[in-house]
């Protein structure tokens, strides 16, 4: 046996013995802890029994006290001896723990008892505990007596205790005050009752229970050999009742039987309960468990020892086989080391080179002799950072091997790439003995890979990144921009005039120009920017960290200047310019790299359209608008083709006479997804588009066709059609209109009115006037629509040949709400009358608005109150059933001298509405409350009302006006109270009733004035 084998066997035996010894020690410690837990559990059980038995005895003695008090109360009512004995007997029926109840006289002699035989027996209570006092009225416990009762019994002493096989009882006395006297009751406690209770809960085999007085006198014992009255000295010595009321400990007995003892003293009476559990019985489960554990542990130890011996023998066999294999491997390795084509290096654990083969010398250029004793750091090329080698050695130490590509420097200074694999050679103990490195020269492969990668990512002509590499760098730039919170600029470049040079001077000249321009533009950029060639004469620049147009403007100017420099080609001087389109990232909407390039491309075309040799910035908002407009235009074009457009007609009437003077054709779009759309939703989008002419001609054609159908049905009614500015100024508009009229010979040209908006007509006043004159020559009249919304002037009304003026609905809708609308309306009506134009009010939606228009002199109107826009087939029925509101019929216009009165009435109406708005919270402050300072009051108490003085109606108006203000003030006072808003709102009807009465009186005043 070799020394190494002997050391291994000795170590194995020592480790095995140490393991078995440790296992046994742990087992012993575990069993010792389990025994301690078993003892603690037994003491806990003893303490539990002590507490339970003490509670039972205490409750029994407490019941005895209550029984004594109750019995003496009855004795006080029945003082006769035979009645007392009867009371005692009745009280003992429900107290099985008492044998007798007796009454003592002052000499301690029993004078009455539940057992008549006890009468005359003397009971000495002097040694009862606790000692007697003058006024001590508590239960006292005496030493046990032998016998069944006081008659025939005797008290025990420590020298003469009661034998274990004799009957005994425990005397208990209680002094109680009754009817001004103190009497003593004595009870004979039955210890058998308590012993039976104890034995039911704690078997004799498990242990015993002793009940002792505080002086150590044994009152009762559950064990058969217990002698009542004997003295237990350990009570005074071990229990320390003066200090504690309960406790537990291990105790040895005279019979060499150890016990687990627990005691508990009564907190009411002078006794203590001591429970002795037999320790052998308490530890019986532990002994069973310990035997099982020892059997299992010893069996396991034996099995482990046998397995260890078997494994040891097997390991020895494997070690011998490995040694033989290593010797054979060393022989083969020497052959591989010498003849391998890959470079092989063997180093010590500290990386000192021990040996290299010929292939490594050939790869590195170093002779073997120069390498021996050196460190592989001599090959370092500085292409890899320090972190690379730190990671390599960390993996080598952790895993025992490392593999990867590395760049080394040869003896002649040239760099070469190698595939390096390093493996740690370890001994049986796991210690590294050597490192073996395998080198494979892959320089040719890396060079070929580099050429392939350049071909795939770079333009062959200019050497700039191509489309593939551009996409990668643009993506990286977008990610970097989001991470840094900066912006990225993309510029799309197209050379102006390059195609002409290429066609005129040939492709060779064009290629040289591209190479020169690309190089100059690249030099104009910063180091971190990218310039790529997409193909032909298109380039893309990706510029980082340029926040906006102002920041990138110098860079863009340098690109334009670099591209514009002349290029010498032989005897030729070639020169181009460049147009740039610029966009930025990120934007308000999510966008990808392809969209960025498309945006920059669009902006580049805008730069070309603007004159070339410049840059334009992409407008995202304009792009969205253009795309949305394009989609809408396509939808409108499809709507024309699929008959989605419909004409509705709104009647125009004379409110005073009730005559229907015509209808206005209004376009509606029955959209398949959005439902019915009004003209304002789509016509403004096509105002400047040729599609507006197509839609306008469709409206004219369908309106004329509908007029012809109505004529055929006997309904002769004029139709007005809105004409857009683009359609109106379309070349040949008048001729086209004449053709459409000629297609309907039953129609008179005067039945068609063309309406043009004021704002559009005034923009091209001269041309529109000429077209109007031409249309009048063929019998078609014009109306100026939405008058008052543009830049109305007397010059326009003078020079624009229109026959009708339509007042915009905004003036009509607000004329009863005060302000300047009524004054504007009055002025417009006056201007129309001065220039002899018919006037039509739009947007009449109430009777009051119609009344006001009639008083101002405007009798033609249209609006929802008169008739809403309706399909063509509903017009005949509406015309047949239409009649004006009675308030309108025959109402004359007021004179100019009564217009201030009309304006004042409107202001009063607005004042009442302001009161309501304030009460409902829609207005922050109330209107003027002084009846002389409101608009109507200033008219009423001014010279403007002088022409009406002396008329009784004016006096009634003054009174009603004051009442209106008084009512409004009272409503505001109520509203200012806590919950007065609801009450104030309930009086609105009263306020409006007063207002209507006032307005009726004003109308009466106007009528009286006219008469």
Coordinates of C-alpha atoms in Angstrom, one line a residue, residues 128-553:
X128 CA -58.5 25.0 64.2
X129 CA -56.8 27.1 61.5
X130 CA -56.8 29.9 61.1
X131 CA -56.6 30.7 64.8
X132 CA -59.7 32.1 66.4
X133 CA -60.2 35.9 66.9
X134 CA -62.8 37.9 68.7
X135 CA -64.6 39.0 65.6
X136 CA -63.3 36.3 63.2
X137 CA -66.3 35.0 61.3
X138 CA -64.6 32.7 58.7
X139 CA -64.5 29.0 58.0
X140 CA -61.8 27.3 60.1
X141 CA -60.4 23.8 59.5
X142 CA -59.5 21.4 62.3
X143 CA -57.3 18.3 62.4
X144 CA -59.0 15.1 61.1
X145 CA -61.0 12.9 63.4
X146 CA -61.2 9.1 63.3
X147 CA -64.7 7.6 62.9
X148 CA -67.7 8.4 60.8
X149 CA -69.0 11.3 62.9
X150 CA -68.3 13.2 66.1
X151 CA -70.2 10.6 68.2
X152 CA -67.7 7.7 68.7
X153 CA -64.9 9.6 67.0
X154 CA -61.7 11.1 68.3
X155 CA -59.4 13.9 67.1
X156 CA -56.1 12.8 65.6
X157 CA -52.6 14.1 66.4
X158 CA -49.3 13.9 64.6
X159 CA -48.3 11.3 67.1
X160 CA -51.6 9.4 66.8
X161 CA -52.8 9.8 63.2
X162 CA -55.8 8.0 61.8
X163 CA -54.8 4.7 60.3
X164 CA -55.1 4.3 56.6
X165 CA -57.8 1.6 56.8
X166 CA -60.0 3.6 59.2
X167 CA -62.8 6.0 58.5
X168 CA -62.1 9.7 59.1
X169 CA -63.7 13.1 58.7
X170 CA -62.5 16.7 58.8
X171 CA -64.2 19.1 61.3
X172 CA -64.9 22.6 60.0
X173 CA -66.3 25.4 62.1
X174 CA -67.9 28.7 61.3
X175 CA -68.9 31.5 63.7
X176 CA -71.8 33.6 62.6
X177 CA -73.6 36.5 64.2
X178 CA -77.4 35.9 64.5
X179 CA -79.9 38.2 66.2
X180 CA -77.2 40.0 68.1
X181 CA -75.5 36.8 69.2
X182 CA -72.5 34.8 67.8
X183 CA -73.0 31.1 67.4
X184 CA -70.7 28.4 66.1
X185 CA -71.6 25.7 63.5
X186 CA -69.4 22.7 63.1
X187 CA -69.4 20.5 60.0
X188 CA -68.1 17.0 59.4
X189 CA -66.5 17.0 55.9
X190 CA -66.6 13.6 54.2
X191 CA -63.1 12.9 52.8
X192 CA -64.3 9.9 50.9
X193 CA -66.4 12.2 48.6
X194 CA -63.3 14.2 47.7
X195 CA -61.1 11.1 47.3
X196 CA -63.6 9.6 44.9
X197 CA -63.6 12.8 42.9
X198 CA -59.8 12.8 42.7
X199 CA -59.5 9.1 41.8
X200 CA -62.0 9.6 38.9
X201 CA -59.5 12.1 37.4
X202 CA -56.2 10.8 38.5
X203 CA -55.7 7.0 38.8
X204 CA -53.7 5.5 41.7
X205 CA -51.1 4.2 39.2
X206 CA -50.6 7.7 37.8
X207 CA -50.0 9.4 41.2
X208 CA -51.6 10.6 44.4
X209 CA -53.1 13.8 45.9
X210 CA -52.6 15.2 49.4
X211 CA -54.7 17.9 51.0
X212 CA -52.9 19.5 54.0
X213 CA -53.4 22.4 56.3
X214 CA -50.9 25.2 56.3
X215 CA -49.2 23.7 59.3
X216 CA -48.5 20.4 57.4
X217 CA -51.3 18.3 58.9
X218 CA -52.6 15.8 56.4
X219 CA -56.3 16.3 55.9
X220 CA -56.8 13.6 53.3
X221 CA -54.7 11.4 50.9
X222 CA -55.9 9.7 47.8
X223 CA -53.3 6.9 48.2
X224 CA -54.4 3.9 50.3
X225 CA -51.6 4.2 52.8
X226 CA -52.2 7.8 53.7
X227 CA -52.7 8.5 57.5
X228 CA -55.0 11.5 58.1
X229 CA -53.7 13.8 60.9
X230 CA -50.0 12.9 60.3
X231 CA -47.5 15.8 59.8
X232 CA -45.9 16.4 56.4
X233 CA -42.8 18.3 57.3
X234 CA -41.9 19.1 53.7
X235 CA -44.9 21.5 53.6
X236 CA -43.2 23.9 55.9
X237 CA -39.7 23.2 54.4
X238 CA -40.2 23.0 50.7
X239 CA -43.4 24.7 49.7
X240 CA -42.7 28.1 51.3
X241 CA -46.4 28.9 51.5
X242 CA -45.7 32.3 53.1
X243 CA -44.0 33.4 49.8
X244 CA -45.9 31.6 47.0
X245 CA -49.3 30.1 46.5
X246 CA -48.4 27.5 43.9
X247 CA -45.3 25.8 42.4
X248 CA -43.9 22.6 40.9
X249 CA -40.7 20.5 41.4
X250 CA -39.2 17.0 41.2
X251 CA -39.3 15.2 44.6
X252 CA -37.8 11.9 45.9
X253 CA -39.9 9.7 48.2
X254 CA -38.9 7.3 51.0
X255 CA -39.4 4.4 48.7
X256 CA -36.9 5.6 46.1
X257 CA -39.7 6.5 43.8
X258 CA -39.3 9.9 42.3
X259 CA -42.4 12.0 41.8
X260 CA -43.3 15.1 39.8
X261 CA -44.9 17.4 42.4
X262 CA -47.1 20.4 42.0
X263 CA -49.0 22.3 44.8
X264 CA -51.5 25.0 45.0
X265 CA -52.8 26.8 48.1
X266 CA -56.4 28.0 48.4
X267 CA -56.7 31.7 48.3
X268 CA -59.7 31.6 50.7
X269 CA -59.1 28.8 53.1
X270 CA -56.0 27.5 55.0
X271 CA -55.3 24.3 53.0
X272 CA -53.0 23.4 50.2
X273 CA -53.4 20.7 47.5
X274 CA -50.3 18.7 46.6
X275 CA -50.3 16.5 43.5
X276 CA -47.6 13.8 43.2
X277 CA -47.3 12.2 39.7
X278 CA -45.2 9.1 39.4
X279 CA -42.2 10.0 37.4
X280 CA -41.8 6.6 35.9
X281 CA -45.4 6.6 34.7
X282 CA -45.0 10.2 33.3
X283 CA -41.8 9.3 31.4
X284 CA -43.2 6.0 30.0
X285 CA -44.1 7.7 26.5
X286 CA -40.6 9.2 26.5
X287 CA -39.0 5.8 27.1
X288 CA -41.0 4.3 24.3
X289 CA -40.1 7.1 21.9
X290 CA -36.4 7.0 23.0
X291 CA -36.3 3.3 22.3
X292 CA -37.8 3.8 18.8
X293 CA -35.3 6.7 18.0
X294 CA -32.3 4.6 19.2
X295 CA -33.4 1.7 17.1
X296 CA -33.8 3.9 14.0
X297 CA -30.5 5.8 14.6
X298 CA -28.4 2.7 15.3
X299 CA -29.9 1.0 12.2
X300 CA -29.2 4.0 10.1
X301 CA -25.7 4.4 11.5
X302 CA -25.0 0.8 10.7
X303 CA -26.4 1.1 7.1
X304 CA -24.3 4.3 6.6
X305 CA -21.2 2.7 7.8
X306 CA -21.7 -0.3 5.5
X307 CA -22.5 2.1 2.5
X308 CA -19.4 4.2 3.3
X309 CA -17.2 1.2 3.3
X310 CA -18.7 0.1 0.0
X311 CA -18.3 3.5 -1.6
X312 CA -14.7 3.8 -0.3
X313 CA -13.8 0.5 -1.9
X314 CA -15.5 1.5 -5.2
X315 CA -13.6 4.9 -5.2
X316 CA -10.3 3.1 -4.7
X317 CA -11.1 1.0 -7.8
X318 CA -12.1 4.0 -9.8
X319 CA -8.9 5.9 -8.7
X320 CA -6.8 3.0 -9.9
X321 CA -8.6 2.9 -13.3
X322 CA -8.2 6.7 -13.6
X323 CA -4.5 6.5 -12.9
X324 CA -4.0 3.9 -15.6
X325 CA -6.1 6.1 -18.0
X326 CA -4.0 9.2 -17.2
X327 CA -0.8 7.4 -17.9
X328 CA -2.2 6.4 -21.3
X329 CA -3.6 9.9 -22.0
X330 CA -0.2 11.5 -21.2
X331 CA 1.3 9.3 -23.9
X332 CA -1.4 10.3 -26.4
X333 CA -1.3 14.0 -25.4
X334 CA 2.4 14.2 -26.1
X335 CA 1.7 13.1 -29.7
X336 CA -1.2 15.5 -30.2
X337 CA 0.8 18.4 -28.7
X338 CA 3.5 17.9 -31.2
X339 CA 1.5 17.3 -34.4
X340 CA -1.6 19.5 -33.8
X341 CA -2.2 22.3 -36.5
X342 CA -3.7 24.5 -33.7
X343 CA -1.5 26.4 -31.4
X344 CA -1.3 24.9 -27.9
X345 CA 0.0 26.7 -24.8
X346 CA 0.4 25.2 -21.3
X347 CA 0.8 27.5 -18.3
X348 CA 1.2 27.2 -14.6
X349 CA -1.6 28.4 -12.3
X350 CA 0.0 31.8 -12.2
X351 CA -0.1 32.0 -16.0
X352 CA 3.6 31.5 -16.5
X353 CA 4.1 29.7 -19.9
X354 CA 5.5 26.2 -19.4
X355 CA 5.4 24.9 -22.9
X356 CA 4.1 25.8 -26.4
X357 CA 3.9 23.7 -29.6
X358 CA 5.3 24.5 -33.0
X359 CA 1.9 25.7 -34.4
X360 CA 1.7 28.4 -31.7
X361 CA 5.2 29.6 -32.6
X362 CA 4.2 29.8 -36.2
X363 CA 1.0 31.8 -35.5
X364 CA 2.6 34.3 -33.1
X365 CA 6.0 34.5 -34.7
X366 CA 7.8 33.9 -31.4
X367 CA 10.3 31.0 -31.0
X368 CA 9.5 28.5 -28.3
X369 CA 12.6 29.6 -26.3
X370 CA 11.4 33.2 -26.1
X371 CA 7.9 32.2 -24.9
X372 CA 8.9 29.8 -22.0
X373 CA 8.7 31.6 -18.7
X374 CA 6.8 34.5 -20.1
X375 CA 3.2 35.7 -19.4
X376 CA 0.5 35.5 -22.1
X377 CA 0.0 39.3 -21.6
X378 CA 2.8 39.7 -24.1
X379 CA 0.3 38.9 -26.9
X380 CA -2.2 41.6 -25.8
X381 CA -3.3 43.8 -28.7
X382 CA -5.3 46.4 -26.7
X383 CA -8.3 45.7 -28.9
X384 CA -10.1 44.3 -25.8
X385 CA -10.6 46.4 -22.7
X386 CA -9.7 45.4 -19.2
X387 CA -13.3 44.3 -18.4
X388 CA -13.0 41.6 -21.2
X389 CA -10.1 39.9 -19.4
X390 CA -11.7 40.3 -16.0
X391 CA -14.7 38.5 -17.2
X392 CA -12.6 35.8 -18.9
X393 CA -10.7 35.0 -15.7
X394 CA -13.8 35.1 -13.6
X395 CA -15.5 32.5 -15.9
X396 CA -12.3 30.4 -16.0
X397 CA -12.0 30.3 -12.2
X398 CA -15.7 29.6 -11.8
X399 CA -16.4 27.1 -14.6
X400 CA -12.9 25.7 -15.3
X401 CA -13.0 26.7 -19.0
X402 CA -13.5 29.7 -21.3
X403 CA -14.0 30.0 -25.0
X404 CA -14.2 33.0 -27.3
X405 CA -12.6 35.2 -30.0
X406 CA -9.6 37.4 -29.1
X407 CA -7.3 39.7 -31.0
X408 CA -3.5 39.2 -30.4
X409 CA -0.4 41.0 -31.6
X410 CA 2.3 38.9 -33.4
X411 CA 6.0 39.4 -32.9
X412 CA 6.1 41.6 -36.1
X413 CA 3.4 43.9 -34.6
X414 CA 0.6 42.7 -36.9
X415 CA -2.8 41.9 -35.3
X416 CA -4.4 38.5 -35.8
X417 CA -7.7 37.1 -34.7
X418 CA -7.8 33.8 -32.8
X419 CA -10.5 31.4 -31.5
X420 CA -9.2 30.7 -28.0
X421 CA -10.3 27.9 -25.7
X422 CA -8.8 27.7 -22.2
X423 CA -9.3 24.7 -19.9
X424 CA -8.1 24.3 -16.3
X425 CA -6.4 21.0 -15.5
X426 CA -7.1 20.1 -11.9
X427 CA -5.9 17.3 -9.6
X428 CA -8.1 15.0 -7.5
X429 CA -8.5 17.6 -4.8
X430 CA -9.8 20.2 -7.3
X431 CA -6.7 22.4 -7.3
X432 CA -5.7 23.9 -10.6
X433 CA -2.4 22.4 -11.7
X434 CA -2.1 23.9 -15.2
X435 CA -4.0 25.8 -17.9
X436 CA -4.1 24.5 -21.4
X437 CA -5.0 27.1 -24.2
X438 CA -5.9 26.1 -27.7
X439 CA -5.4 28.8 -30.5
X440 CA -7.0 28.7 -33.9
X441 CA -6.0 31.5 -36.4
X442 CA -9.3 33.0 -37.8
X443 CA -7.8 36.2 -39.3
X444 CA -8.7 35.3 -42.8
X445 CA -12.3 34.5 -41.8
X446 CA -12.7 37.8 -39.9
X447 CA -11.4 39.8 -42.9
X448 CA -13.9 38.0 -45.2
X449 CA -16.7 38.6 -42.7
X450 CA -15.7 42.3 -42.5
X451 CA -15.9 42.6 -46.3
X452 CA -19.3 40.9 -46.4
X453 CA -20.6 43.1 -43.6
X454 CA -19.4 46.3 -45.4
X455 CA -21.0 45.1 -48.7
X456 CA -24.3 44.5 -46.9
X457 CA -24.3 47.8 -45.0
X458 CA -22.4 50.4 -47.1
X459 CA -22.9 51.9 -50.5
X460 CA -20.3 50.5 -53.0
X461 CA -19.8 53.8 -54.8
X462 CA -19.6 56.5 -52.1
X463 CA -18.8 54.3 -49.0
X464 CA -21.7 55.8 -47.1
X465 CA -24.2 53.7 -45.1
X466 CA -26.8 52.2 -47.3
X467 CA -30.6 51.8 -46.7
X468 CA -30.1 48.8 -44.4
X469 CA -27.6 50.5 -42.1
X470 CA -29.6 53.7 -42.2
X471 CA -32.7 51.9 -40.9
X472 CA -30.6 50.4 -38.0
X473 CA -29.0 53.8 -37.1
X474 CA -32.3 55.6 -37.4
X475 CA -33.9 53.1 -35.0
X476 CA -31.1 53.4 -32.5
X477 CA -31.3 57.2 -32.7
X478 CA -35.0 57.1 -32.0
X479 CA -34.5 54.9 -29.0
X480 CA -31.6 57.1 -27.7
X481 CA -33.7 60.2 -28.2
X482 CA -36.6 58.9 -26.1
X483 CA -34.2 57.8 -23.4
X484 CA -32.4 61.1 -23.2
X485 CA -35.5 63.3 -23.7
X486 CA -34.0 65.0 -26.7
X487 CA -35.0 65.4 -30.4
X488 CA -33.7 63.8 -33.6
X489 CA -33.7 65.4 -37.0
X490 CA -34.1 63.6 -40.3
X491 CA -33.1 65.4 -43.5
X492 CA -33.9 64.0 -47.0
X493 CA -31.6 65.3 -49.7
X494 CA -32.0 65.2 -53.4
X495 CA -29.4 66.7 -55.8
X496 CA -30.9 69.4 -58.2
X497 CA -29.7 69.0 -61.8
X498 CA -27.9 65.7 -61.4
X499 CA -29.9 63.9 -64.0
X500 CA -28.9 66.5 -66.6
X501 CA -25.2 66.0 -65.9
X502 CA -25.5 62.3 -65.9
X503 CA -27.3 62.3 -69.3
X504 CA -25.1 65.0 -70.9
X505 CA -21.6 63.9 -69.6
X506 CA -22.1 60.2 -68.9
X507 CA -22.3 57.9 -65.9
X508 CA -18.6 58.2 -65.1
X509 CA -18.9 61.9 -64.6
X510 CA -22.1 61.4 -62.6
X511 CA -20.3 58.8 -60.3
X512 CA -17.4 61.1 -59.7
X513 CA -19.8 63.9 -58.8
X514 CA -21.7 61.7 -56.4
X515 CA -18.4 60.6 -54.7
X516 CA -17.2 64.2 -54.3
X517 CA -20.5 65.6 -53.1
X518 CA -21.0 62.7 -50.6
X519 CA -17.5 63.3 -49.1
X520 CA -18.1 67.0 -48.7
X521 CA -21.5 66.6 -47.1
X522 CA -20.1 63.9 -44.8
X523 CA -17.4 66.3 -43.7
X524 CA -20.0 69.0 -43.0
X525 CA -21.7 66.8 -40.4
X526 CA -20.6 66.1 -36.9
X527 CA -19.0 62.8 -35.7
X528 CA -22.1 61.3 -34.2
X529 CA -24.4 62.1 -37.2
X530 CA -25.1 59.7 -40.1
X531 CA -25.2 60.4 -43.8
X532 CA -26.6 57.6 -46.0
X533 CA -27.2 57.1 -49.7
X534 CA -30.5 55.6 -50.6
X535 CA -29.7 55.3 -54.3
X536 CA -29.3 57.6 -57.3
X537 CA -28.9 61.1 -56.1
X538 CA -31.0 60.7 -52.9
X539 CA -29.3 61.0 -49.5
X540 CA -30.6 60.9 -45.9
X541 CA -28.9 62.7 -42.9
X542 CA -29.7 61.6 -39.3
X543 CA -28.8 64.4 -37.0
X544 CA -28.8 63.9 -33.2
X545 CA -29.5 66.4 -30.4
X546 CA -30.8 69.2 -32.6
X547 CA -33.9 70.6 -30.8
X548 CA -35.7 72.6 -33.5
X549 CA -35.3 74.3 -36.9
X550 CA -33.3 77.2 -35.4
X551 CA -30.8 74.8 -33.9
X552 CA -30.3 72.7 -37.0
X553 CA -30.4 75.6 -39.5

